[in-house]
CSV table of C-alpha atoms and ligand atoms in Angstrom, one decimal:
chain,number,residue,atom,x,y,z
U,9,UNK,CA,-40.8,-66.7,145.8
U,10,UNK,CA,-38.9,-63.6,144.0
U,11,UNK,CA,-36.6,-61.7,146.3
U,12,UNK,CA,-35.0,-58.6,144.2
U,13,UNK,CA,-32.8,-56.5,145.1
U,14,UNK,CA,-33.0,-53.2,143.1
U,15,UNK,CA,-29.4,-51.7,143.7
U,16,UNK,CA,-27.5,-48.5,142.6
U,17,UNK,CA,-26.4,-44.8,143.4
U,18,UNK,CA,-28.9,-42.3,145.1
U,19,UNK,CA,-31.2,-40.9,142.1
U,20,UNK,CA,-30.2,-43.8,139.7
U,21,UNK,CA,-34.3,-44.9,139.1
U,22,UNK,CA,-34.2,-47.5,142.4
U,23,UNK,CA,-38.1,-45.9,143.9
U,24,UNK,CA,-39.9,-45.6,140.0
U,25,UNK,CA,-38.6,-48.8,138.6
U,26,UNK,CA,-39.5,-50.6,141.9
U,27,UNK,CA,-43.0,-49.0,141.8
U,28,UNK,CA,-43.2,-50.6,137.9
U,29,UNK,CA,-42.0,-54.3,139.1
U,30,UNK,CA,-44.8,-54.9,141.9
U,31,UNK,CA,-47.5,-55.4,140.2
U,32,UNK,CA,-46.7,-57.9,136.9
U,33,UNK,CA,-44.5,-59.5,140.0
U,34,UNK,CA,-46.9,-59.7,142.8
U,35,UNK,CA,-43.8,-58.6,145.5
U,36,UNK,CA,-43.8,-56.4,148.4
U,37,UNK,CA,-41.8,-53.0,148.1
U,38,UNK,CA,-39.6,-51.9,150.9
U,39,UNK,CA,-38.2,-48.7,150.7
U,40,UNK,CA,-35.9,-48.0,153.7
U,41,UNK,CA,-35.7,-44.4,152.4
U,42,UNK,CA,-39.6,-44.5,152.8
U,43,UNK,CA,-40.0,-46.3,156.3
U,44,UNK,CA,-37.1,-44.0,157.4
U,45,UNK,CA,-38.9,-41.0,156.5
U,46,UNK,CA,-42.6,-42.1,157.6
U,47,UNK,CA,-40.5,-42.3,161.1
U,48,UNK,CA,-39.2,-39.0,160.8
U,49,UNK,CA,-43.0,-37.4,159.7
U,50,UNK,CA,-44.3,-39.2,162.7
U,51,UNK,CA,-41.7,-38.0,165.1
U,52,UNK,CA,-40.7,-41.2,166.5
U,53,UNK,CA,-37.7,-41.5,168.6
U,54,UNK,CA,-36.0,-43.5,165.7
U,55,UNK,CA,-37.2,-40.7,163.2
U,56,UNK,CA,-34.9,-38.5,165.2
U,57,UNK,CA,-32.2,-40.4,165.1
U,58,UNK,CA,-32.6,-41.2,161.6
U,59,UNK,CA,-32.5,-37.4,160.5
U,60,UNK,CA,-29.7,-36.5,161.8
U,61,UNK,CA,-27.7,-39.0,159.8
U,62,UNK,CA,-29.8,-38.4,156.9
U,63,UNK,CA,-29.4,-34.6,156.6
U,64,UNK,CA,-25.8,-35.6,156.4
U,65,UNK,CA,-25.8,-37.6,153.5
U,66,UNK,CA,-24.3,-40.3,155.9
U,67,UNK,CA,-25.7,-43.9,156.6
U,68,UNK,CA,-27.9,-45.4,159.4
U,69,UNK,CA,-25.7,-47.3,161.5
U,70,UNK,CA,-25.5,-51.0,160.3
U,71,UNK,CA,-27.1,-52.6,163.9
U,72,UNK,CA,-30.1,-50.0,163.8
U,73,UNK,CA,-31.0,-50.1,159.8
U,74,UNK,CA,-30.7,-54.1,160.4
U,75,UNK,CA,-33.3,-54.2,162.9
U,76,UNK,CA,-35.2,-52.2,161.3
U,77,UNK,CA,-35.7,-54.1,158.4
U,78,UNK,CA,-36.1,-57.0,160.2
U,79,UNK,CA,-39.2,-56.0,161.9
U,80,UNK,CA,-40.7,-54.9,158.3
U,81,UNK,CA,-40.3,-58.0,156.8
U,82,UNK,CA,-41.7,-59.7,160.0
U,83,UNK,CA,-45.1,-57.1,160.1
U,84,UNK,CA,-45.6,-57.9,157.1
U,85,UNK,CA,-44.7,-61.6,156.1
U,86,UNK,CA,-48.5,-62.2,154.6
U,87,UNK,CA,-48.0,-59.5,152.0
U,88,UNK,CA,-44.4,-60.3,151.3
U,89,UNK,CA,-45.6,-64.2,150.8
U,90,UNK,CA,-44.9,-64.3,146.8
U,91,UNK,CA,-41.8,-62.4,147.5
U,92,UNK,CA,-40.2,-58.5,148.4
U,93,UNK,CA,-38.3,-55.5,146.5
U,94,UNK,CA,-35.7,-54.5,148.5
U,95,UNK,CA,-35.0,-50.7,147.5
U,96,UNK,CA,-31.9,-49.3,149.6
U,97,UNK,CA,-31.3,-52.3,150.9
U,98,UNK,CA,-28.6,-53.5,151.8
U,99,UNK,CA,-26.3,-50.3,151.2
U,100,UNK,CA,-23.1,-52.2,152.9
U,101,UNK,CA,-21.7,-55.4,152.8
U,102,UNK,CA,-22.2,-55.9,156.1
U,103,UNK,CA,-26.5,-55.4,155.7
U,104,UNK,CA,-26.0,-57.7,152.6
U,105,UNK,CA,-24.7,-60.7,154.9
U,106,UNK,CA,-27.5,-59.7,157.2
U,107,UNK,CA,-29.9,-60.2,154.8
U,108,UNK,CA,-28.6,-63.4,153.3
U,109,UNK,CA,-29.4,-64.4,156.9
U,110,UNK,CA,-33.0,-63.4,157.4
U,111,UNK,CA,-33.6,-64.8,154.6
U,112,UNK,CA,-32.3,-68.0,155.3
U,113,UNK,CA,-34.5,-67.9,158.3
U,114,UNK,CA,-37.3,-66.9,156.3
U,115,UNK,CA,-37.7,-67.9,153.1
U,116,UNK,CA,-35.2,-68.7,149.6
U,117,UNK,CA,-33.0,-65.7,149.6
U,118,UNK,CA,-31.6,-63.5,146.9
U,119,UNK,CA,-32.8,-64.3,143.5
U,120,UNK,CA,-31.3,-61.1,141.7
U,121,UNK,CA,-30.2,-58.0,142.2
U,122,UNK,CA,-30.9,-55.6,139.3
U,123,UNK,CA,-28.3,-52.7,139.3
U,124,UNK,CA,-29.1,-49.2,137.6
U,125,UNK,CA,-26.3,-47.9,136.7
U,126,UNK,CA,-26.2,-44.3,135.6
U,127,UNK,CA,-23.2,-41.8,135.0
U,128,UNK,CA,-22.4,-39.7,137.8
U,129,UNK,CA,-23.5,-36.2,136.5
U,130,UNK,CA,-26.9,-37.4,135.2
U,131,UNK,CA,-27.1,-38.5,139.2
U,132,UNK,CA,-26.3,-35.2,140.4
U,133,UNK,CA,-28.9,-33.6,138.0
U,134,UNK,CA,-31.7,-35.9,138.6
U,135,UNK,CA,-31.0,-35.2,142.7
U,136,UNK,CA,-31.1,-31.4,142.0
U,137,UNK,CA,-34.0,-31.5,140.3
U,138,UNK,CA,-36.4,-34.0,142.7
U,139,UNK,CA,-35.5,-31.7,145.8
U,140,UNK,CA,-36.5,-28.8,143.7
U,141,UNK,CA,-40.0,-30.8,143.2
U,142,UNK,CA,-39.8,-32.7,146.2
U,143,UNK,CA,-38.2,-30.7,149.2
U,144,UNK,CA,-36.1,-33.8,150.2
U,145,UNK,CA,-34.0,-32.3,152.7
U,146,UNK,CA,-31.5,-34.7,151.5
U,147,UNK,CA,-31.2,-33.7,147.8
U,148,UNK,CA,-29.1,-30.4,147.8
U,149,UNK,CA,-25.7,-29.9,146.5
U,150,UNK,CA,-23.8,-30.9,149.1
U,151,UNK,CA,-25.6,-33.5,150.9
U,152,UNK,CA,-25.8,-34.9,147.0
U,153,UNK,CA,-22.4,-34.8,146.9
U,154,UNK,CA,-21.5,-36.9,150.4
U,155,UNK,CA,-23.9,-39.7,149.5
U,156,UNK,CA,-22.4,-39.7,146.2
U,157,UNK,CA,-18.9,-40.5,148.2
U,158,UNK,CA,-20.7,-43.2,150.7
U,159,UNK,CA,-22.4,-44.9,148.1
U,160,UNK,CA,-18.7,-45.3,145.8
U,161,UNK,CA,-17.3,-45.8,149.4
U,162,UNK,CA,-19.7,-48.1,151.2
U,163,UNK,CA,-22.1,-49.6,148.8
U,164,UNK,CA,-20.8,-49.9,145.5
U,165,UNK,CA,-18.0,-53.2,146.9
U,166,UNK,CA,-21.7,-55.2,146.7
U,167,UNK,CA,-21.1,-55.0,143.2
U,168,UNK,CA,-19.0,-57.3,143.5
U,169,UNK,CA,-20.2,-59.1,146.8
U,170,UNK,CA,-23.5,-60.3,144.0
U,171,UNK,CA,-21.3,-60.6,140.3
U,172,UNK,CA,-19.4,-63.5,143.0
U,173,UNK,CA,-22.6,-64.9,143.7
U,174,UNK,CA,-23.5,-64.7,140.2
U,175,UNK,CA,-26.8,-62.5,141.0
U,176,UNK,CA,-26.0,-58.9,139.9
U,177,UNK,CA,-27.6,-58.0,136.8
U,178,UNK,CA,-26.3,-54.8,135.0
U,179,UNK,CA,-28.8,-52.6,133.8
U,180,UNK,CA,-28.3,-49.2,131.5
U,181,UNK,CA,-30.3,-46.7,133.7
U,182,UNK,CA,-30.1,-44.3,131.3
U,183,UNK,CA,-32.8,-43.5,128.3
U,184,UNK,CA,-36.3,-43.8,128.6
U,185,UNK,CA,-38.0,-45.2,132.5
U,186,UNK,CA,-40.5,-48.2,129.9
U,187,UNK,CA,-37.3,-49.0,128.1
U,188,UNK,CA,-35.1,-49.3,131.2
U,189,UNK,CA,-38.4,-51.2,132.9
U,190,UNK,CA,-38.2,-53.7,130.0
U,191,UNK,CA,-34.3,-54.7,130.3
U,192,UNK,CA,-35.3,-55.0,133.9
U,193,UNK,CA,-38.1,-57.5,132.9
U,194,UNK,CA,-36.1,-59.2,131.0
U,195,UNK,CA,-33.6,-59.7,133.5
U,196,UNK,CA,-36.1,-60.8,136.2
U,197,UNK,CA,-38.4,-63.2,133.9
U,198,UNK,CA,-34.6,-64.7,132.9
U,199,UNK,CA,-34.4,-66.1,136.8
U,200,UNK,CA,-38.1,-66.9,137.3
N,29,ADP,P1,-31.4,-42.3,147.8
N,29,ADP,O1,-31.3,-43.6,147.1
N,29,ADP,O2,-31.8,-41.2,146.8
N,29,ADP,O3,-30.2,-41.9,148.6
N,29,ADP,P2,-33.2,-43.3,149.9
N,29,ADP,O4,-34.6,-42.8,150.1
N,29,ADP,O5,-33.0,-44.7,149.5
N,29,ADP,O6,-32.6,-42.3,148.8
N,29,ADP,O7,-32.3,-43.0,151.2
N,29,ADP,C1,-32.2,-41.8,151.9
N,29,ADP,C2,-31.3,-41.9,153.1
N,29,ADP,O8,-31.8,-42.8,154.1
N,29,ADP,C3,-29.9,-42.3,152.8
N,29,ADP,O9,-29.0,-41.3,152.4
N,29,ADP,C4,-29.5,-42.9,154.2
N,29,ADP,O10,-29.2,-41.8,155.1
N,29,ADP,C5,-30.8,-43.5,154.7
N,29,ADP,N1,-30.9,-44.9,154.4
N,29,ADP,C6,-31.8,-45.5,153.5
N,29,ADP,N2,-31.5,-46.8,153.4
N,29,ADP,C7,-30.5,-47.1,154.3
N,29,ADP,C8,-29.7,-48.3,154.6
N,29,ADP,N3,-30.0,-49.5,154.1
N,29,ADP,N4,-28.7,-48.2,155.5
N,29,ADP,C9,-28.4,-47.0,156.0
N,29,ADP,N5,-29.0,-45.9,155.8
N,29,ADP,C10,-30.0,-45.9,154.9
């Protein structure tokens, strides 16, 4: 079983790079951004909530995005049997311990996380530009700018919480999106 984590700042190539790794992997992709927003087109009471930290650039509280992702990976243990892509999750060291835990309870845990890392004004450019395509109402200027300050603030210590545990791998997520997918794959096939 392959658990990876696919880490790094918002627009740094988390959702395309995870799209390219499950198939040649067989794993399960969970986007929190995705189920967050599938709740928010739905209307569900946690969609509401969800947007109105969202628009804000700000983070789902810890106890709510935990659960959460708990109940994914429970609905949907038969797809997620040869192993999952976690993408935007965990985003705080205190979702990371989580879900060393669940994992525990579930199946082998971590095997890598693969971190894109990408200069902060490509980030800002690359954000502009998808909510010019896409209408995220997430990705303008200044909500750009706030998540920019929780990731550095919030998300970027797991850095180090996964070099410690020897699982972080470093990838340029800069240049071309085959030639960052093959560093990627050769990062992944390296702890197969
Ligand atoms: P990006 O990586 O571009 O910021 P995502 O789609 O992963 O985009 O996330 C969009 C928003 O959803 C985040 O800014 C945050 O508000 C919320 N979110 C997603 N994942 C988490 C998480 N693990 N914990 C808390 N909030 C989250």
């Amino acid at each position: 079983m392959l658990n990876i984590v696919i880490f790094g700042a918002p627009g740094s190539g988390k959702g395309t790079q995870s799209d390219n790794l499950i198939k040649p992997y067989g794993l399960f992709h969970i986007s929190t951004g995705d189920v967050l927003r599938d709740h928010i087109k739905r209307g569900t009471e946690l969609g509401t909530t969800a947007k109105a930290y969202i628009d804000k650039g700000q983070l789902i509280p810890d106890e709510l995005m935990i659960g959460i992702l708990a109940s994914v990976l429970d609905d949907n243990a038969d797809k997620a049997s040869k192993g999952v892509i976690f993408d935007g999750f965990p985003r705080t060291i205190a979702q990371a311990e989580a879900l060393e835990k669940m994992l525990k309870e579930r199946n082998p845990g971590v095997s890598a996380v693969v971190g894109l890392e990408v200069p902060e004004d490509e980030l800002v450019e690359r954000l502009i530009k998808r909510g010019k395509e896409s209408g995220r109402s997430d990705d303008n200027l200044e909500t750009i700018k706030g998540r920019l300050q929780v990731y550095h603030s919030q998300t970027s210590p797991l850095q180090d919480f996964y070099k410690q545990k020897g699982l972080y791998k470093a990838i340029k997520g800069t240049g071309s999106i085959d030639g960052i997918f093959a560093d990627i794959k050769a990062a992944v096939d390296a702890v197969l």
